[in-house]
Coordinates of N, CA and C in Angstrom, one line a residue:
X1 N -24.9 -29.2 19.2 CA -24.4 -29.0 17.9 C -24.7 -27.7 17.3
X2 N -25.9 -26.9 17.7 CA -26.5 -25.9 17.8 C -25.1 -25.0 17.5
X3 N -24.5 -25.0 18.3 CA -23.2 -23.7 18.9 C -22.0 -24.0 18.2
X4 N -22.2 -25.1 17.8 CA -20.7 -25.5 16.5 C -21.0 -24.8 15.8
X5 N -22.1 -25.2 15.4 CA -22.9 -24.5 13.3 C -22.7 -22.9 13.4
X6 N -23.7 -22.9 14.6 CA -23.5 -21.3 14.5 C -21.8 -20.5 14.8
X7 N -21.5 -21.1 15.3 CA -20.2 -20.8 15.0 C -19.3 -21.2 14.0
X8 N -19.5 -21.5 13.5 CA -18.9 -22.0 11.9 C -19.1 -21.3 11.0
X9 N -20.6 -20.6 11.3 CA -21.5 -20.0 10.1 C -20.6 -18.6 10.6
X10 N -20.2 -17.9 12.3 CA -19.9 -16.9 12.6 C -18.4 -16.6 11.8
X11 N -18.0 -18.1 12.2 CA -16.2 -17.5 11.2 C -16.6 -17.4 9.7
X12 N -16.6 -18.1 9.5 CA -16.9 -18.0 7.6 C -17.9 -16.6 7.3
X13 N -18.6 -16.0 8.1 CA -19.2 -14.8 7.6 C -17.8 -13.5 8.1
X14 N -17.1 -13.9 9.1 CA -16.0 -13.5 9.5 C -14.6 -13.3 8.7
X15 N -14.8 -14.6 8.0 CA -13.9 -15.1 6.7 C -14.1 -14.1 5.9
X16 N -15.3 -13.8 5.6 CA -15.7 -12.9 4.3 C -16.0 -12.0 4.4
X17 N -15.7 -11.3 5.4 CA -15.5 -9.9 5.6 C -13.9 -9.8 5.7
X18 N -13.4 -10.4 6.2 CA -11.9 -10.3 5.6 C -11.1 -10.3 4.5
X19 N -11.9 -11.1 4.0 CA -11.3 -11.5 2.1 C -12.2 -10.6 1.6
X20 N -13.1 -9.8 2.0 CA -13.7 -8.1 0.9 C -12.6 -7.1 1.4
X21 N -11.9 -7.5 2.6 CA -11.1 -6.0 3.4 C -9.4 -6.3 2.5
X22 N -9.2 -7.1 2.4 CA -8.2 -8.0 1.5 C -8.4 -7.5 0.3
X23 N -9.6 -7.6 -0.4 CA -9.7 -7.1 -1.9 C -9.5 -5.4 -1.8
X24 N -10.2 -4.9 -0.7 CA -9.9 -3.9 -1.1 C -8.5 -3.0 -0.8
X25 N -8.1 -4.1 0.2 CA -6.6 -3.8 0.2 C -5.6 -3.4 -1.2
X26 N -5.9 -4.5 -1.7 CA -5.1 -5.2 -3.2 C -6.0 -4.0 -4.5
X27 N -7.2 -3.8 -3.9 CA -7.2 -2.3 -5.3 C -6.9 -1.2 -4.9
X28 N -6.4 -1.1 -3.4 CA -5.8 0.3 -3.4 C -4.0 0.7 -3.5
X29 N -4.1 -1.0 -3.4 CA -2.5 -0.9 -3.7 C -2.2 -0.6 -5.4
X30 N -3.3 -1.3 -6.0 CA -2.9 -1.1 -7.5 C -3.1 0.7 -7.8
X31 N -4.2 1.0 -7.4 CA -4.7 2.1 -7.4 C -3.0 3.0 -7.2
X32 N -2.1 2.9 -6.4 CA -1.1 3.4 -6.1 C 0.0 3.2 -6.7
X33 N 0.1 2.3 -7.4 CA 0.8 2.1 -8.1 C 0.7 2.6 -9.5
X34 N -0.8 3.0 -10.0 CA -1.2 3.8 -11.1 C -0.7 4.7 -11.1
X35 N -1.0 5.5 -9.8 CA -0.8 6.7 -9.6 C 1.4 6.9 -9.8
X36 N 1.7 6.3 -8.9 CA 2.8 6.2 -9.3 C 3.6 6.4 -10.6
X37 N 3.2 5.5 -11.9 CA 2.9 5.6 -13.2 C 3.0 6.7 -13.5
X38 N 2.0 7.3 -13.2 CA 1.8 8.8 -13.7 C 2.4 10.1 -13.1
X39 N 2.9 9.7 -11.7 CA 3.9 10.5 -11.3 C 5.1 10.4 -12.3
X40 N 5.7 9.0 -12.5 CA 7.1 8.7 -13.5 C 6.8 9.6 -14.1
X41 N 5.7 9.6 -14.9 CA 5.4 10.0 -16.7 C 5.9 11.4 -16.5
X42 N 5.3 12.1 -15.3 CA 5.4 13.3 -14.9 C 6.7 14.2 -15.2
X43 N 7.7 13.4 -13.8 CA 8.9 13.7 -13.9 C 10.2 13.5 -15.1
X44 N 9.5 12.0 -16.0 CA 10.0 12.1 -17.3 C 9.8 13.7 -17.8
X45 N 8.2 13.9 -17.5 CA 8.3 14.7 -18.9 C 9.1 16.4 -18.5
X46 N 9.2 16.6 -17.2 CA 9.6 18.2 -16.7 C 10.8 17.9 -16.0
X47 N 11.3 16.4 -16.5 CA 12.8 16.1 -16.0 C 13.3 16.4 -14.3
X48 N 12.4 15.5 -13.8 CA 12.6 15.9 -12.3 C 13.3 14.1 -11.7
X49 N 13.8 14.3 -11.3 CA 15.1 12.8 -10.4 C 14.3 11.9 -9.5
X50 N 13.8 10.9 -10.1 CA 13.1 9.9 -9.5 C 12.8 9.6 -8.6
X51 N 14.7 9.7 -7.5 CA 14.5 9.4 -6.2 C 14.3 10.7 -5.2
X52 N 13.1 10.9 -4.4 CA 12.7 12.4 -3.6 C 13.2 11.6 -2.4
X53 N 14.0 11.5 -1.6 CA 13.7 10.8 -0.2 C 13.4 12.3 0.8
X54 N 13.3 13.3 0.4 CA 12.4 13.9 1.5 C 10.7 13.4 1.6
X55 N 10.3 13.0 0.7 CA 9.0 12.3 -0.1 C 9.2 11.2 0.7
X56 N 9.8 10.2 0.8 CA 10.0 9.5 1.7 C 9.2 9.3 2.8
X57 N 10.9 10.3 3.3 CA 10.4 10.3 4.8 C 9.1 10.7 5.5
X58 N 8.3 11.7 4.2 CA 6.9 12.2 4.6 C 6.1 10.9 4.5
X59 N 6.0 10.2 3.6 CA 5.0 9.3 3.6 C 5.5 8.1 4.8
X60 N 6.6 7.8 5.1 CA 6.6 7.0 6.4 C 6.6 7.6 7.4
X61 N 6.4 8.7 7.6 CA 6.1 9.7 8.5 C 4.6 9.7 9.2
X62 N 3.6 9.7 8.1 CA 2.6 10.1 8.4 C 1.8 8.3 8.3
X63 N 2.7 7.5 7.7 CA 2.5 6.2 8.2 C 2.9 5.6 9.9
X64 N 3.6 6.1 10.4 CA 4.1 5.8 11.7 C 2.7 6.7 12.5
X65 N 2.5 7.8 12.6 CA 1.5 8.2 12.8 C 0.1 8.2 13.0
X66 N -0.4 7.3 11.8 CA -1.0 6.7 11.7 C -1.2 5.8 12.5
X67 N -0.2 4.9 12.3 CA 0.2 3.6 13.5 C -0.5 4.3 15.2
X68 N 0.7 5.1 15.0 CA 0.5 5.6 16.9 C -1.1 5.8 17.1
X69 N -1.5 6.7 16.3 CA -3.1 7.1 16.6 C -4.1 5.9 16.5
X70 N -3.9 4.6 15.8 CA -4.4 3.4 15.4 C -4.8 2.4 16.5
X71 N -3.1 2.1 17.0 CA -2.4 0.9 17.9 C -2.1 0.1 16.9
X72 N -1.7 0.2 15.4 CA -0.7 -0.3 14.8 C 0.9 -0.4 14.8
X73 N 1.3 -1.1 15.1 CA 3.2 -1.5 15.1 C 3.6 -0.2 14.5
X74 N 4.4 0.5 14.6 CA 5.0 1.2 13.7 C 5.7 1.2 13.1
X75 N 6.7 -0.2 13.8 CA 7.8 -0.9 13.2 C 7.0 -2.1 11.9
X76 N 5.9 -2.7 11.8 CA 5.6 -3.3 10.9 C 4.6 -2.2 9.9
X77 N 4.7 -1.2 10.5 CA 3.7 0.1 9.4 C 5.2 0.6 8.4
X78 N 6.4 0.4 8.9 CA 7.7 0.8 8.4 C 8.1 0.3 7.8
X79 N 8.4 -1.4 7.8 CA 8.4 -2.1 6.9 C 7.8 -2.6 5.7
X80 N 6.5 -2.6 6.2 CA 4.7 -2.1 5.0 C 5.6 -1.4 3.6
X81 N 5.8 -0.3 4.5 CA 6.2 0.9 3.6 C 7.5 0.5 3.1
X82 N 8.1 0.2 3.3 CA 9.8 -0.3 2.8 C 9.3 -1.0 1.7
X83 N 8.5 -2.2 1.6 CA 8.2 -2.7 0.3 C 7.1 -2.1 -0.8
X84 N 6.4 -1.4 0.0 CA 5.6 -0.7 -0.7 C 6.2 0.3 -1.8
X85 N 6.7 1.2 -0.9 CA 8.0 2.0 -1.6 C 9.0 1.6 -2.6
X86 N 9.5 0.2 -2.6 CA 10.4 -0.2 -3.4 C 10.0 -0.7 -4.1
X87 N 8.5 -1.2 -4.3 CA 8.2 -1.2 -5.5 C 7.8 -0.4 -6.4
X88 N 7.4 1.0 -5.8 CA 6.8 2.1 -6.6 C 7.9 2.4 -6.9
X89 N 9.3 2.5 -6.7 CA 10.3 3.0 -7.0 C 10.7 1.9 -8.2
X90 N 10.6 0.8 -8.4 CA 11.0 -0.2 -8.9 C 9.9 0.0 -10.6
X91 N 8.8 0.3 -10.3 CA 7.9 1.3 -11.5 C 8.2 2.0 -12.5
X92 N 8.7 3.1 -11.0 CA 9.4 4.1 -11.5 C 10.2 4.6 -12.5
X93 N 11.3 3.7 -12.1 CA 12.8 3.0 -12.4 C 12.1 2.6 -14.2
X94 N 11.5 1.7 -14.2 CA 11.1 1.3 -15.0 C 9.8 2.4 -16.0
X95 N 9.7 2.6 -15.9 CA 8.6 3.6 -16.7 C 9.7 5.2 -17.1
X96 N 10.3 5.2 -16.3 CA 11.2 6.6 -16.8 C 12.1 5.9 -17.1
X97 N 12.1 4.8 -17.9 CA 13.5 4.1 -18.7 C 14.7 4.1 -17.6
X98 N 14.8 4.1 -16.6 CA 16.0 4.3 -15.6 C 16.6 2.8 -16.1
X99 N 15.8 1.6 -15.9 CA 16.5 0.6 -15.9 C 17.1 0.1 -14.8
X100 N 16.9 0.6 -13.6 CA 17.4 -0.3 -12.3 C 15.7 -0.2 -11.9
X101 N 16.7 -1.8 -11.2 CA 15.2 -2.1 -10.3 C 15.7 -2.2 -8.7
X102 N 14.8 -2.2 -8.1 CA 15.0 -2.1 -6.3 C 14.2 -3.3 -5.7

């Protein structure tokens, strides 16, 4: 019974190092979304066009990259970013009064 417990005790301390790596997943997504925010505000204020997709492609760019040098999917690092992206754009949209959402 010895090797059950302690392995019980091994996942659940396992558990909880995952749900800290999860939290901090979730404050750096907000964290970017802030930032985002204040990109809008930005381009509101010096009148610059919401959508950059050369910006884009840099940031899924250097996310695929990422991936390769990692052993992360690149194809699920692309998709990441597809929703990531469309919500920052969906922000966006919204903070510079655009009124569409994505």
């Amino acid at each position: 019974m010895t090797n059950q417990r302690d392995g019980a005790e091994r996942l659940a301390r396992l558990r909880a190092e995952l749900d800290g790596i999860d939290e901090e997943l979730l404050e750096a997504l907000r964290r970017r979304i802030d930032c985002c925010v204040r990109i809008a505000r930005h381009k509101s204020e010096y009148d610059v066009p919401m959508m950059q997709p050369g910006r884009i492609d840099l940031v899924k760019g250097r996310a695929a990259r990422f991936g390769e040098t990692h052993g992360i999917d690149t194809g699920f690092l692309d998709g990441l970013y597809d929703l990531i992206i469309g919500e920052t754009c969906r922000v966006e949209d919204a903070v510079m009064g655009n009124g569409a959402t994505r």
